Short mmCIF file of C-alpha atoms and ligand atoms in Angstrom, two decimals:
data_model
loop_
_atom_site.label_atom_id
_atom_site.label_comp_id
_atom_site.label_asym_id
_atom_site.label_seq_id
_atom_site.Cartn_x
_atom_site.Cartn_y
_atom_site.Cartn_z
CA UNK P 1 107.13 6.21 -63.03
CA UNK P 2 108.12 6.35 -59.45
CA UNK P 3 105.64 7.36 -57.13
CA UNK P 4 106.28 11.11 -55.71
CA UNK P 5 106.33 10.88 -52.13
CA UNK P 6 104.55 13.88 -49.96
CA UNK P 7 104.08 15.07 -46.74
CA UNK P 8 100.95 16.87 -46.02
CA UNK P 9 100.64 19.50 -43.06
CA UNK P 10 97.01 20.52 -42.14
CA UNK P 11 95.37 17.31 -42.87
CA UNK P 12 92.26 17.91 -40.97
CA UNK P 13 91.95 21.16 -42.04
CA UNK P 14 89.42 21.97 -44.92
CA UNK P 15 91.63 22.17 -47.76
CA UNK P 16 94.02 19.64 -46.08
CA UNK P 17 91.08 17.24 -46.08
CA UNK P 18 90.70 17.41 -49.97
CA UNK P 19 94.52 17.17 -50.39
CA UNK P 20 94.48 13.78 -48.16
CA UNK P 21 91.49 12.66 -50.49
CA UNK P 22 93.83 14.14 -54.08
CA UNK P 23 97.01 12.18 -52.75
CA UNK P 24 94.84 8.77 -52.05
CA UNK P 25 93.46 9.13 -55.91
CA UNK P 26 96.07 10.20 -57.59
CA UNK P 27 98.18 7.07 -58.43
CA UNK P 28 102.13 8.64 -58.97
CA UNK P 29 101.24 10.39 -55.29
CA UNK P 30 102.02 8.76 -52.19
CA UNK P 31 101.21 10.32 -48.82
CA UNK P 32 103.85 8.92 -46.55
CA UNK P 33 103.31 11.25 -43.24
CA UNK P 34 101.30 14.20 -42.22
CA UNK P 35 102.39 17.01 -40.08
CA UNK P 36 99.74 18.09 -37.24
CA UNK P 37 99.86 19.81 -34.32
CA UNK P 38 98.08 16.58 -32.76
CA UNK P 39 97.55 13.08 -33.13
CA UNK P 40 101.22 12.39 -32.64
CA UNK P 41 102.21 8.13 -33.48
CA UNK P 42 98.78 7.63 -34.83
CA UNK P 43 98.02 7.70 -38.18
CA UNK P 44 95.98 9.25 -40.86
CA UNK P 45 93.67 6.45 -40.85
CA UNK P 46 93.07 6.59 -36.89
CA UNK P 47 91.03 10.07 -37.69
CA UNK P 48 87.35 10.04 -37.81
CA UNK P 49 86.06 10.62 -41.35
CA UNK P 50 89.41 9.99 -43.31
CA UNK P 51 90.84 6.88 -45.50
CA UNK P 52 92.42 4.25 -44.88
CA UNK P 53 95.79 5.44 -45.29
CA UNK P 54 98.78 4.26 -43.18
CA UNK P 55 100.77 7.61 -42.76
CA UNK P 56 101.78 8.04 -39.47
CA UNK P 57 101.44 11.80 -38.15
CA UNK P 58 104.22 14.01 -36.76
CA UNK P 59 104.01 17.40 -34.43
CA UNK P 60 107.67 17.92 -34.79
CA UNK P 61 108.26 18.35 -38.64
CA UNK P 62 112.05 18.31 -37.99
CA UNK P 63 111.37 14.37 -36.87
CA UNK P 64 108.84 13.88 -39.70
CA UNK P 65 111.70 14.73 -42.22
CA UNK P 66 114.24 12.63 -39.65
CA UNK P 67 112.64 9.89 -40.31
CA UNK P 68 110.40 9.92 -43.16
CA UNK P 69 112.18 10.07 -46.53
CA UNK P 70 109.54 12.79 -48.68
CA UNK P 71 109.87 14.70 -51.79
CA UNK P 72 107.47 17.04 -51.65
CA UNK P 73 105.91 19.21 -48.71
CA UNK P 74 102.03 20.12 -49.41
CA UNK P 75 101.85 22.66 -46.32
CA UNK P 76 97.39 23.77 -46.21
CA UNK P 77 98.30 25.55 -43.07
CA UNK P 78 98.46 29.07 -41.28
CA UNK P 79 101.45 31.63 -41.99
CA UNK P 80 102.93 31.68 -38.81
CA UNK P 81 103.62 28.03 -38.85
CA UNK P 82 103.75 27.57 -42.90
CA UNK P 83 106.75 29.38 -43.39
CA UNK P 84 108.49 27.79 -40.84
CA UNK P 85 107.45 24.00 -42.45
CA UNK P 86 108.46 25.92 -45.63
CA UNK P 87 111.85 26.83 -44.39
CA UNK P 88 111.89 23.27 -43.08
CA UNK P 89 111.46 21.08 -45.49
CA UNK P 90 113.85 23.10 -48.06
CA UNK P 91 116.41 22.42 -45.23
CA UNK P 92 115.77 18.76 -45.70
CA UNK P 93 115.92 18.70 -49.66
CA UNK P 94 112.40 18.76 -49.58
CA UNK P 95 110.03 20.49 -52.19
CA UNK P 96 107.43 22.49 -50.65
CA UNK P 97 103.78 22.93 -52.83
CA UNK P 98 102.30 26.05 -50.83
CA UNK P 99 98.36 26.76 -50.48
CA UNK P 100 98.64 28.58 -47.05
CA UNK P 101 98.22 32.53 -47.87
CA UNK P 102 99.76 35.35 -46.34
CA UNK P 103 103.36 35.27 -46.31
CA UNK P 104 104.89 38.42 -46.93
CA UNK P 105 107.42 40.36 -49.25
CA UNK P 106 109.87 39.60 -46.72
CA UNK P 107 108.86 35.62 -46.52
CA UNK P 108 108.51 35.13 -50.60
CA UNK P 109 112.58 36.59 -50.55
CA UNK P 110 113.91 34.52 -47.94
CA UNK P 111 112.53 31.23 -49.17
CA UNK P 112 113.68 32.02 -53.11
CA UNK P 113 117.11 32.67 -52.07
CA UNK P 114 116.88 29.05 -49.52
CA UNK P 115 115.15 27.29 -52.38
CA UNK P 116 117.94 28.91 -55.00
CA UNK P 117 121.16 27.73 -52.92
CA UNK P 118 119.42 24.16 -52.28
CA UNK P 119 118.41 24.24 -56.15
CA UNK P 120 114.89 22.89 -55.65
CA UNK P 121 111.57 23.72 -56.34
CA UNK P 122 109.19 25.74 -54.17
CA UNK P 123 105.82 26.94 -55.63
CA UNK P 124 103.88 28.74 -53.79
CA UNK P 125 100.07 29.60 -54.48
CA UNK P 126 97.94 31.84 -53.19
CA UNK P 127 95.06 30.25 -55.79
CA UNK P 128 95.26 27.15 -56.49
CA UNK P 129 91.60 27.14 -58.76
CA UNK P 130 92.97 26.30 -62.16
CA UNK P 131 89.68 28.81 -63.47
CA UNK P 132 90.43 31.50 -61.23
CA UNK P 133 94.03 32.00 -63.05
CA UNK P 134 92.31 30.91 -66.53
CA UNK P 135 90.19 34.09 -65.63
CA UNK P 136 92.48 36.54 -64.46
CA UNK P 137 94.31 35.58 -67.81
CA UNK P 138 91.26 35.97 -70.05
CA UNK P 139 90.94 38.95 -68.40
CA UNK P 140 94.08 40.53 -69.19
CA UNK P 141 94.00 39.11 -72.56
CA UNK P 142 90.65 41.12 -73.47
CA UNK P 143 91.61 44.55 -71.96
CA UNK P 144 93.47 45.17 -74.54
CA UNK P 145 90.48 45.12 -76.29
CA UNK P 146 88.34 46.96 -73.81
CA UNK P 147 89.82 49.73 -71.51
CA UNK P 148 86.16 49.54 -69.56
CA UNK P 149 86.35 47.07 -66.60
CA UNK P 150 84.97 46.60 -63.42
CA UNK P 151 85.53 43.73 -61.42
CA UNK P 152 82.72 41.84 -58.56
CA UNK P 153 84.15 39.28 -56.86
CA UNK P 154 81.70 37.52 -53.87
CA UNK P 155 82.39 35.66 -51.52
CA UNK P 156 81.21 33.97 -48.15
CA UNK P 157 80.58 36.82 -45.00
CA UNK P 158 83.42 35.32 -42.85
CA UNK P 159 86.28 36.21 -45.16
CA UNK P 160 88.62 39.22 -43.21
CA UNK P 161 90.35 41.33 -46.21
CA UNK P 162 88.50 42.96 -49.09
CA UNK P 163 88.92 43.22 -51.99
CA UNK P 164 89.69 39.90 -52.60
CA UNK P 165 93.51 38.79 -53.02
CA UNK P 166 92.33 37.07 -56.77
CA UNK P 167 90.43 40.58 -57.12
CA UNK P 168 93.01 42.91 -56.89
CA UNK P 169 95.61 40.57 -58.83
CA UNK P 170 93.01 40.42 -61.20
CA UNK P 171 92.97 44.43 -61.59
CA UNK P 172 96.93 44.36 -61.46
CA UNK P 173 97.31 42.08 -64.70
CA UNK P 174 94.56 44.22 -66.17
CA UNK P 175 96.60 47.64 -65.40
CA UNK P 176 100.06 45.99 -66.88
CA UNK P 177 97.98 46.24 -70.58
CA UNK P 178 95.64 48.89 -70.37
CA UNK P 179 96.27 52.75 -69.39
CA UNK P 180 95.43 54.26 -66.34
CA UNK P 181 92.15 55.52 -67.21
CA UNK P 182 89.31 57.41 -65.26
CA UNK P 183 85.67 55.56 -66.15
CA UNK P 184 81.92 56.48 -65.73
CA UNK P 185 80.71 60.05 -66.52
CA UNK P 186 83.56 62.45 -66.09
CA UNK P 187 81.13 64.46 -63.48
CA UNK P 188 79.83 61.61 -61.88
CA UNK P 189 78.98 61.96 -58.34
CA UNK P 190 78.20 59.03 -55.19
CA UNK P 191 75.43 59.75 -53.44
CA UNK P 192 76.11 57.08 -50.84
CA UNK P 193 79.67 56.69 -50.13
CA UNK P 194 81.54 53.39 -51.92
CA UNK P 195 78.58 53.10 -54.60
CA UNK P 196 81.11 53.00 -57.16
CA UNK P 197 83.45 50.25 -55.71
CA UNK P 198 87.26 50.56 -54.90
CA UNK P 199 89.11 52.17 -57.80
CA UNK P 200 92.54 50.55 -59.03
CA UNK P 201 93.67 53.05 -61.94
CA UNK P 202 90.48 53.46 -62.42
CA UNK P 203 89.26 50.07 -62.52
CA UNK P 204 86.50 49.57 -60.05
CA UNK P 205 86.40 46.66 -57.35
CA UNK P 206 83.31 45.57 -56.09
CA UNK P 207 83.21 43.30 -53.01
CA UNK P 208 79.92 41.13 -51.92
CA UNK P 209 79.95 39.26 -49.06
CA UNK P 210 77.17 37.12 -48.03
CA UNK P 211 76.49 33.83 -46.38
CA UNK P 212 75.96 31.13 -49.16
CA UNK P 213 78.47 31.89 -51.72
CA UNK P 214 82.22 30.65 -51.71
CA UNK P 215 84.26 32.40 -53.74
CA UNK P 216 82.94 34.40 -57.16
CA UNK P 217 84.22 36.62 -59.72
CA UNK P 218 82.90 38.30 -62.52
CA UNK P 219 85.17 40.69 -64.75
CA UNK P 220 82.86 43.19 -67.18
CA UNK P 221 83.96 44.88 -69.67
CA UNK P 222 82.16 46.95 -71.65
CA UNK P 223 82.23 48.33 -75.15
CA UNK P 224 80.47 50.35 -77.36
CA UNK P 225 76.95 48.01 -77.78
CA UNK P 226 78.56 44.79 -76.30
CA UNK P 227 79.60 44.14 -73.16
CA UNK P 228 81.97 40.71 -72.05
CA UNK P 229 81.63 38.97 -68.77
CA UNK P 230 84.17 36.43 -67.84
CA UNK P 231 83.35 34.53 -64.51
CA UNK P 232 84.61 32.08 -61.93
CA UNK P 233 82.93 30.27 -59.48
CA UNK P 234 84.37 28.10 -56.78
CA UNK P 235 81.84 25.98 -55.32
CA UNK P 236 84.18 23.88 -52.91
CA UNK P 237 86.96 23.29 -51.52
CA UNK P 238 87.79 20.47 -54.15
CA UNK P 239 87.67 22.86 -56.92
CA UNK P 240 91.54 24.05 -55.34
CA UNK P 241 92.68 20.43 -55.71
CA UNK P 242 93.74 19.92 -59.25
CA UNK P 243 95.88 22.96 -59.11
CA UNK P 244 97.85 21.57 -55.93
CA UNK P 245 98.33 17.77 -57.87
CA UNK P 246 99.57 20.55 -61.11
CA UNK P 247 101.74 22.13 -58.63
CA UNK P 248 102.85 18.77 -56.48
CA UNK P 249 104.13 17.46 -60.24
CA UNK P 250 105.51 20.81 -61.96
CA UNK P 251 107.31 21.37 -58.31
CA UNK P 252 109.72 18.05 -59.05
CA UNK P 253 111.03 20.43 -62.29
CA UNK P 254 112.09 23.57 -61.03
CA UNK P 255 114.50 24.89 -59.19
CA UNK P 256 113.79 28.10 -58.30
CA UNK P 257 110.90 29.68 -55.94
CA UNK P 258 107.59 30.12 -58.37
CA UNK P 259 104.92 32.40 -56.74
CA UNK P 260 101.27 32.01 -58.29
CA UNK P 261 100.08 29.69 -60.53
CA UNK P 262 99.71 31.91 -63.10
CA UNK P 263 103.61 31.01 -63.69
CA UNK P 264 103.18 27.70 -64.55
CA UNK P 265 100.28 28.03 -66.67
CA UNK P 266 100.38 28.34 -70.40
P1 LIG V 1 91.58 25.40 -41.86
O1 LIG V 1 90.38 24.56 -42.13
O2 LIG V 1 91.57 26.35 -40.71
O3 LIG V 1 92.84 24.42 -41.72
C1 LIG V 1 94.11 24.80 -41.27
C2 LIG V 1 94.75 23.60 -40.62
O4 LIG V 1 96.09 23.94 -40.23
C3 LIG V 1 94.01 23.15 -39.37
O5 LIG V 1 93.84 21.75 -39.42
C4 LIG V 1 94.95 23.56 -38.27
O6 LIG V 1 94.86 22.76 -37.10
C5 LIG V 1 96.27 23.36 -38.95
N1 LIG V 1 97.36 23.96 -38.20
C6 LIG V 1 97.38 25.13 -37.54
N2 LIG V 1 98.54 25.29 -36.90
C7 LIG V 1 99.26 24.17 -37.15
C8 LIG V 1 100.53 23.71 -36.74
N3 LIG V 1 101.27 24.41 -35.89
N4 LIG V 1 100.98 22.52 -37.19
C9 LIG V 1 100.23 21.77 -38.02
N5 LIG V 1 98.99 22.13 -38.41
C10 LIG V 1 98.51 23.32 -37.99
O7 LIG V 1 91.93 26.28 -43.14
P2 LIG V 1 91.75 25.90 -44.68
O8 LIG V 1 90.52 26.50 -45.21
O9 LIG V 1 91.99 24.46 -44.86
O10 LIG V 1 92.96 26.73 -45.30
C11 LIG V 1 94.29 26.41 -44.99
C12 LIG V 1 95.19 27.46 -45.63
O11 LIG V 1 95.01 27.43 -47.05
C13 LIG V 1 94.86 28.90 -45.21
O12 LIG V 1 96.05 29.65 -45.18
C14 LIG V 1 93.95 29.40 -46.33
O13 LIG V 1 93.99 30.81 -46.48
C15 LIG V 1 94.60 28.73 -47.50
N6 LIG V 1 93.73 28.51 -48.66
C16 LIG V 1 94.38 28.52 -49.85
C17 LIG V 1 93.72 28.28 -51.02
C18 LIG V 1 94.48 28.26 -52.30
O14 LIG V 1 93.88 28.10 -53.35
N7 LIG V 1 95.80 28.39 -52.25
C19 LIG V 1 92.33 28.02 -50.99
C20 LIG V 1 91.67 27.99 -49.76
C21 LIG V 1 92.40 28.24 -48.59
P3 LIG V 1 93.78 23.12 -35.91
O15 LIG V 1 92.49 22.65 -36.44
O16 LIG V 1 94.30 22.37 -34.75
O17 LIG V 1 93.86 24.61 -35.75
#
């Protein structure tokens, strides 16, 4: 089996870290450059803490592609500068694996109709925790069983946006099997306001933050004299990574734009 040949942009990032450490183990993968915004003509192995690996790193990803003949982009990035790379690298008939979050509506649409005319694969994934999807599936697979669910995902205190992106997604795959339906006592009343969570079609949200934890959820559902918890728990950053090397080989097969996970998972 030839060996699939990625570039990786963000290596000294946190998640780009792991992926450096994935590509190095995984024997088909072979990191042949890295795309930083330093460290220009050295190489991956000239930066403290990483492996021995001979990749020389590029600031101008144009150049990188130029001269460095890839098959897959692995961009562990920021938005601003991961949909350009993502733009990029379809330009160059290469196929990007995405792990950066926040591109928007607008974003997603451009790139599947790039990826579409070049015929290659882009997948793009907002979760990359092969549990976290399992869960959100589960999930929607019982409430069609139970039509009582409410939904606390925790995570660390620095994260911005809550709910939770998995959170909400998990409450949207709930509400595409179960009615719209109002839960708790019919009267029921807060007597401090949010006690009852953020309601999706009734669903409620709850969102912990606190320093400590990574990134939790727990789905509840509850029937009558049994309830069902279904839970995920990331506990690092290397829990993301087997979902990027299932995206990095699925990615080689398509040739459209895939959003989520969840879309290449039976
Ligand atoms: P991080 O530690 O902040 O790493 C981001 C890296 O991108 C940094 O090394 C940063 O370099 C680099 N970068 C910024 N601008 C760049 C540019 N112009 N060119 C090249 N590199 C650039 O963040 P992280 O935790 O690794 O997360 C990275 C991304 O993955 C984020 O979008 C995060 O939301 C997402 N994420 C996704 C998943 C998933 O499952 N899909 C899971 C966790 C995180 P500097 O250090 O110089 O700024």
């Amino acid at each position: 089996m030839d060996k699939i040949r990625i570039v990786l942009a963000g290596p000294r990032g946190r998640m780009g870290k792991e992926a450096v450490l994935l590509i190095e183990e995984t024997e088909h993968f072979e990191l042949v450059a890295a795309v930083d915004r330093i460290n220009e003509g050295k190489y991956i192995s000239d930066i403290e803490g990483m492996p021995n690996v001979q990749a020389p790193i590029y600031t101008d990803i144009e150049k990188c592609f130029q001269d460095v003949k890839a098959d897959v982009l692995v961009d562990l990035t920021t938005p601003e500068i991961g949909r350009v790379h993502t733009k990029t690298a379809l330009t160059y008939g290469v196929r990007p694996v995405v792990g950066t979050t926040g591109f928007s509506e607008e974003d997603l649409k451009e790139l599947k109709q790039l990826a579409e005319e070049k015929e290659l694969g882009c997948i793009i994934a907002p979760n990359f925790a092969i549990g976290a999807i399992l869960m959100m599936k589960f999930s929607q697979m019982a409430a069609k069983y139970f039509d009582d669910v409410e939904i606390i995902e925790m995570h660390h205190d620095q994260k911005l946006d809550a709910p939770s992106g998995t959170g909400l997604k998990t409450a949207e795959l709930i509400s595409e099997v179960r009615e719209a339906k109002k839960q708790g006592h019919p009267e029921e009343k807060e007597l401090l306001e949010g006690a009852r969570g953020a309601d999706y079609e009734g669903i409620r949200l709850h969102s912990v933050r606190l320093p400590g934890l990574i990134a939790h959820q727990e789905v509840m559902f509850g029937g009558f004299g049994q309830t069902l918890k279904i839970r995920h728990d990331s506990y690092n950053r290397a829990s993301f990574m087997s979902g990027v090397k299932l995206a990095v080989d699925t990615v080689m097969n398509v040739d459209t734009l895939v959003y989520g996970l969840e879309n290449i998972i039976d």
